[in-house]
PDB file of C-alpha atoms in Angstrom:
ATOM      1  CA  UNK A 400     -18.677  44.588 -36.397  1.00 47.00           C
ATOM      2  CA  UNK A 401     -18.423  41.242 -38.180  1.00 46.00           C
ATOM      3  CA  UNK A 402     -14.714  41.170 -37.404  1.00 46.00           C
ATOM      4  CA  UNK A 403     -15.426  41.588 -33.673  1.00 45.00           C
ATOM      5  CA  UNK A 404     -17.919  38.740 -33.715  1.00 45.00           C
ATOM      6  CA  UNK A 405     -15.335  36.546 -35.413  1.00 45.00           C
ATOM      7  CA  UNK A 406     -12.783  37.213 -32.647  1.00 45.00           C
ATOM      8  CA  UNK A 407     -15.195  36.619 -29.782  1.00 46.00           C
ATOM      9  CA  UNK A 408     -15.483  32.823 -30.248  1.00 48.00           C
ATOM     10  CA  UNK A 409     -11.683  32.530 -30.600  1.00 47.00           C
ATOM     11  CA  UNK A 410     -11.171  34.309 -27.279  1.00 48.00           C
ATOM     12  CA  UNK A 411     -13.817  32.158 -25.634  1.00 48.00           C
ATOM     13  CA  UNK A 412     -12.181  29.007 -27.042  1.00 51.00           C
ATOM     14  CA  UNK A 413      -8.765  30.060 -25.712  1.00 48.00           C
ATOM     15  CA  UNK A 414     -10.301  30.732 -22.300  1.00 51.00           C
ATOM     16  CA  UNK A 415     -11.994  27.322 -22.349  1.00 51.00           C
ATOM     17  CA  UNK A 416      -8.704  25.614 -23.204  1.00 48.00           C
ATOM     18  CA  UNK A 417      -6.957  27.375 -20.336  1.00 47.00           C
ATOM     19  CA  UNK A 418      -9.762  26.501 -17.976  1.00 63.00           C
ATOM     20  CA  UNK A 419      -9.750  22.851 -19.075  1.00 62.00           C
ATOM     21  CA  UNK A 420      -5.969  22.673 -18.499  1.00 60.00           C
ATOM     22  CA  UNK A 421      -6.378  24.317 -15.098  1.00 65.00           C
ATOM     23  CA  UNK A 422      -9.072  21.778 -14.216  1.00 70.00           C
ATOM     24  CA  UNK A 423      -6.745  18.869 -14.982  1.00 67.00           C
ATOM     25  CA  UNK A 424      -4.015  20.188 -12.704  1.00 70.00           C
ATOM     26  CA  UNK A 425      -6.556  21.290 -10.127  1.00 78.00           C
ATOM     27  CA  UNK A 426      -7.816  17.697  -9.946  1.00 76.00           C
ATOM     28  CA  UNK A 427      -4.284  16.544  -9.197  1.00 77.00           C
ATOM     29  CA  UNK A 428      -3.751  19.200  -6.540  1.00 81.00           C
ATOM     30  CA  UNK A 429      -7.103  18.468  -4.911  1.00 82.00           C
ATOM     31  CA  UNK A 430      -6.315  14.756  -4.917  1.00 80.00           C
ATOM     32  CA  UNK A 431      -2.986  15.394  -3.220  1.00 82.00           C
ATOM     33  CA  UNK A 432      -4.556  17.766  -0.716  1.00 85.00           C
ATOM     34  CA  UNK A 433      -7.320  15.318   0.186  1.00 86.00           C
ATOM     35  CA  UNK A 434      -4.740  12.550   0.652  1.00 84.00           C
ATOM     36  CA  UNK A 435      -2.669  14.857   2.857  1.00 84.00           C
ATOM     37  CA  UNK A 436      -5.645  15.427   5.126  1.00 87.00           C
ATOM     38  CA  UNK A 437      -6.574  11.740   5.078  1.00 90.00           C
ATOM     39  CA  UNK A 438      -3.082  10.870   6.331  1.00 90.00           C
ATOM     40  CA  UNK A 439      -3.962  12.643   9.597  1.00 92.00           C
ATOM     41  CA  UNK A 440      -6.486   9.883  10.283  1.00 93.00           C
ATOM     42  CA  UNK A 441      -4.226   6.966   9.392  1.00 93.00           C
ATOM     43  CA  UNK A 442      -0.943   8.368  10.714  1.00 92.00           C
ATOM     44  CA  UNK A 443      -1.158   6.529  14.062  1.00 94.00           C
ATOM     45  CA  UNK A 444      -1.622   3.216  12.228  1.00 94.00           C
ATOM     46  CA  UNK A 445       1.302   4.017   9.951  1.00 90.00           C
ATOM     47  CA  UNK A 446       3.520   4.821  12.935  1.00 92.00           C
ATOM     48  CA  UNK A 447       2.508   1.547  14.585  1.00 93.00           C
ATOM     49  CA  UNK A 448       3.191  -0.412  11.383  1.00 91.00           C
ATOM     50  CA  UNK A 449       6.659   1.094  11.060  1.00 89.00           C
ATOM     51  CA  UNK A 450       7.411   0.468  14.742  1.00 90.00           C
ATOM     52  CA  UNK A 451       6.299  -3.176  14.425  1.00 91.00           C
ATOM     53  CA  UNK A 452       8.488  -3.641  11.365  1.00 88.00           C
ATOM     54  CA  UNK A 453      11.472  -2.092  13.115  1.00 87.00           C
ATOM     55  CA  UNK A 454      10.795  -4.109  16.252  1.00 89.00           C
ATOM     56  CA  UNK A 455      10.793  -7.351  14.266  1.00 86.00           C
ATOM     57  CA  UNK A 456      14.270  -6.561  12.958  1.00 84.00           C
ATOM     58  CA  UNK A 457      15.510  -5.549  16.414  1.00 84.00           C
ATOM     59  CA  UNK A 458      14.099  -8.616  18.208  1.00 85.00           C
ATOM     60  CA  UNK A 459      15.877 -10.856  15.697  1.00 86.00           C
ATOM     61  CA  UNK A 460      19.060  -9.133  16.827  1.00 84.00           C
ATOM     62  CA  UNK A 461      18.233  -9.876  20.481  1.00 84.00           C
ATOM     63  CA  UNK A 462      16.457  -6.697  21.590  1.00 83.00           C
ATOM     64  CA  UNK A 463      13.415  -7.034  23.879  1.00 85.00           C
ATOM     65  CA  UNK A 464       9.926  -6.744  22.395  1.00 86.00           C
ATOM     66  CA  UNK A 465       8.383  -3.336  23.179  1.00 84.00           C
ATOM     67  CA  UNK A 466       5.165  -3.291  21.174  1.00 85.00           C
ATOM     68  CA  UNK A 467       2.710  -6.166  21.595  1.00 84.00           C
ATOM     69  CA  UNK A 468      -0.363  -5.726  19.387  1.00 87.00           C
ATOM     70  CA  UNK A 469      -2.000  -2.621  17.983  1.00 91.00           C
ATOM     71  CA  UNK A 470      -3.787  -1.455  21.133  1.00 94.00           C
ATOM     72  CA  UNK A 471      -0.885  -2.189  23.501  1.00 93.00           C
ATOM     73  CA  UNK A 472       1.501  -0.644  20.991  1.00 92.00           C
ATOM     74  CA  UNK A 473      -0.536   2.559  20.885  1.00 94.00           C
ATOM     75  CA  UNK A 474      -0.754   2.658  24.680  1.00 94.00           C
ATOM     76  CA  UNK A 475       3.020   2.143  24.941  1.00 93.00           C
ATOM     77  CA  UNK A 476       3.725   4.980  22.512  1.00 93.00           C
ATOM     78  CA  UNK A 477       1.299   7.353  24.273  1.00 95.00           C
ATOM     79  CA  UNK A 478       2.686   6.536  27.733  1.00 95.00           C
ATOM     80  CA  UNK A 479       6.325   6.931  26.618  1.00 93.00           C
ATOM     81  CA  UNK A 480       6.033   9.774  24.107  1.00 92.00           C
ATOM     82  CA  UNK A 481       2.600  11.306  24.602  1.00 94.00           C
ATOM     83  CA  UNK A 482      -0.141  11.462  21.988  1.00 94.00           C
ATOM     84  CA  UNK A 483       2.257  13.290  19.672  1.00 93.00           C
ATOM     85  CA  UNK A 484       4.228  10.050  19.407  1.00 92.00           C
ATOM     86  CA  UNK A 485       1.404   8.543  17.360  1.00 93.00           C
ATOM     87  CA  UNK A 486       1.853  11.359  14.865  1.00 93.00           C
ATOM     88  CA  UNK A 487       5.645  11.216  14.429  1.00 89.00           C
ATOM     89  CA  UNK A 488       6.504  12.195  10.890  1.00 87.00           C
ATOM     90  CA  UNK A 489       3.059  13.638  10.170  1.00 90.00           C
ATOM     91  CA  UNK A 490       4.415  16.786   8.509  1.00 88.00           C
ATOM     92  CA  UNK A 491       6.676  14.699   6.248  1.00 87.00           C
ATOM     93  CA  UNK A 492       3.777  12.330   5.506  1.00 87.00           C
ATOM     94  CA  UNK A 493       1.620  15.280   4.498  1.00 89.00           C
ATOM     95  CA  UNK A 494       4.425  16.638   2.301  1.00 88.00           C
ATOM     96  CA  UNK A 495       4.730  13.227   0.674  1.00 86.00           C
ATOM     97  CA  UNK A 496       1.013  13.032  -0.040  1.00 86.00           C
ATOM     98  CA  UNK A 497       0.861  16.602  -1.338  1.00 87.00           C
ATOM     99  CA  UNK A 498       3.699  15.955  -3.771  1.00 88.00           C
ATOM    100  CA  UNK A 499       3.381  12.262  -4.660  1.00 89.00           C
ATOM    101  CA  UNK A 500      -0.408  12.051  -4.863  1.00 87.00           C
ATOM    102  CA  UNK A 501      -0.729  15.366  -6.696  1.00 88.00           C
ATOM    103  CA  UNK A 502       1.820  14.233  -9.274  1.00 89.00           C
ATOM    104  CA  UNK A 503       0.312  10.755  -9.595  1.00 90.00           C
ATOM    105  CA  UNK A 504      -3.217  12.051 -10.038  1.00 87.00           C
ATOM    106  CA  UNK A 505      -2.198  15.066 -12.105  1.00 89.00           C
ATOM    107  CA  UNK A 506      -0.138  13.005 -14.554  1.00 91.00           C
ATOM    108  CA  UNK A 507      -2.722  10.280 -15.106  1.00 91.00           C
ATOM    109  CA  UNK A 508      -5.031  12.119 -17.489  1.00 88.00           C
ATOM    110  CA  UNK A 509      -2.330  13.669 -19.733  1.00 89.00           C
ATOM    111  CA  UNK A 510      -0.565  10.290 -19.989  1.00 92.00           C
ATOM    112  CA  UNK A 511      -3.854   8.519 -20.695  1.00 90.00           C
ATOM    113  CA  UNK A 512      -4.695  11.040 -23.402  1.00 87.00           C
ATOM    114  CA  UNK A 513      -1.221  10.651 -24.916  1.00 90.00           C
ATOM    115  CA  UNK A 514      -1.730   6.870 -25.154  1.00 91.00           C
ATOM    116  CA  UNK A 515      -4.988   7.245 -27.099  1.00 88.00           C
ATOM    117  CA  UNK A 516      -4.449   6.602 -30.795  1.00 77.00           C
ATOM    118  CA  UNK A 517      -5.618   8.979 -33.508  1.00 79.00           C
ATOM    119  CA  UNK A 518      -9.299   8.562 -34.260  1.00 81.00           C
ATOM    120  CA  UNK A 519      -9.801   6.331 -31.216  1.00 83.00           C
ATOM    121  CA  UNK A 520     -13.122   7.225 -29.571  1.00 83.00           C
ATOM    122  CA  UNK A 521     -12.973   5.049 -26.474  1.00 86.00           C
ATOM    123  CA  UNK A 522     -10.047   4.478 -24.172  1.00 88.00           C
ATOM    124  CA  UNK A 523      -9.266   0.797 -23.717  1.00 89.00           C
ATOM    125  CA  UNK A 524      -8.912  -0.657 -20.229  1.00 93.00           C
ATOM    126  CA  UNK A 525      -5.292  -1.577 -20.955  1.00 93.00           C
ATOM    127  CA  UNK A 526      -4.516   2.033 -21.834  1.00 93.00           C
ATOM    128  CA  UNK A 527      -6.070   3.212 -18.579  1.00 93.00           C
ATOM    129  CA  UNK A 528      -4.063   0.658 -16.594  1.00 96.00           C
ATOM    130  CA  UNK A 529      -0.850   1.606 -18.411  1.00 97.00           C
ATOM    131  CA  UNK A 530      -1.511   5.311 -17.756  1.00 95.00           C
ATOM    132  CA  UNK A 531      -2.047   4.561 -14.071  1.00 95.00           C
ATOM    133  CA  UNK A 532       1.138   2.499 -13.898  1.00 97.00           C
ATOM    134  CA  UNK A 533       3.159   5.179 -15.660  1.00 97.00           C
ATOM    135  CA  UNK A 534       1.839   8.080 -13.577  1.00 95.00           C
ATOM    136  CA  UNK A 535       2.383   6.130 -10.364  1.00 95.00           C
ATOM    137  CA  UNK A 536       5.892   5.049 -11.376  1.00 96.00           C
ATOM    138  CA  UNK A 537       6.946   8.574 -12.304  1.00 96.00           C
ATOM    139  CA  UNK A 538       5.576  10.022  -9.075  1.00 94.00           C
ATOM    140  CA  UNK A 539       7.165   7.256  -6.978  1.00 93.00           C
ATOM    141  CA  UNK A 540      10.548   7.702  -8.649  1.00 93.00           C
ATOM    142  CA  UNK A 541      10.554  11.460  -8.129  1.00 92.00           C
ATOM    143  CA  UNK A 542       9.077  11.636  -4.635  1.00 89.00           C
ATOM    144  CA  UNK A 543      10.528   8.493  -2.994  1.00 88.00           C
ATOM    145  CA  UNK A 544      12.859  10.561  -0.752  1.00 88.00           C
ATOM    146  CA  UNK A 545       9.837  11.948   1.122  1.00 84.00           C
ATOM    147  CA  UNK A 546       8.726   8.371   1.840  1.00 82.00           C
ATOM    148  CA  UNK A 547      12.167   7.561   3.264  1.00 86.00           C
ATOM    149  CA  UNK A 548      12.034  10.667   5.490  1.00 85.00           C
ATOM    150  CA  UNK A 549       8.532   9.726   6.680  1.00 81.00           C
ATOM    151  CA  UNK A 550       9.718   6.254   7.706  1.00 81.00           C
ATOM    152  CA  UNK A 551      12.784   7.639   9.477  1.00 83.00           C
ATOM    153  CA  UNK A 552      10.692  10.079  11.494  1.00 79.00           C
ATOM    154  CA  UNK A 553       8.055   7.496  12.392  1.00 79.00           C
ATOM    155  CA  UNK A 554      10.598   5.003  13.732  1.00 75.00           C
ATOM    156  CA  UNK A 555      12.654   7.623  15.545  1.00 73.00           C
ATOM    157  CA  UNK A 556      11.887   6.395  19.062  1.00 62.00           C
ATOM    158  CA  UNK A 557      12.013   2.707  18.187  1.00 54.00           C
ATOM    159  CA  UNK A 558      15.357   1.552  19.506  1.00 50.00           C
ATOM    160  CA  UNK A 559      16.652   5.133  19.436  1.00 47.00           C
ATOM    161  CA  UNK A 560      17.508   4.988  15.744  1.00 45.00           C
ATOM    162  CA  UNK A 561      16.527   7.011  12.705  1.00 43.00           C
ATOM    163  CA  UNK A 562      18.485   5.286   9.953  1.00 39.00           C
TER     164      UNK A 562
END
């Protein structure tokens, strides 16, 4: 009986460790998922931003100006492409947020914990900043192709080009 009682806390500890690890990754996944849904709200502004940037390059090359201000730009896109035009590249934007933001948020805590020295009770601000920089840099390096795809889709009808 004593042997069984001895094993019970070990099993509970193992379960707690697994649960704590799952929580860390769950935080990252939830962060990515919430960012993916948030992109639905800001997607029209992102499309407009990309179109304005592309237009600036095209007007320097002699092309006529198509988008004149945020409201007129949105009206132009809706009248030429329908409401769906404001959401060009939304699926790629959501994929980017699911992958990039999940990785960025999921990597932060393990990197931060790795940077903590032995016996250190509090995490210094510099260590937190470094962990944020490292997690963001890793995620950006790995998931940059989804950002390129998002931009290509969003500017698709601007001057008829994707590249």
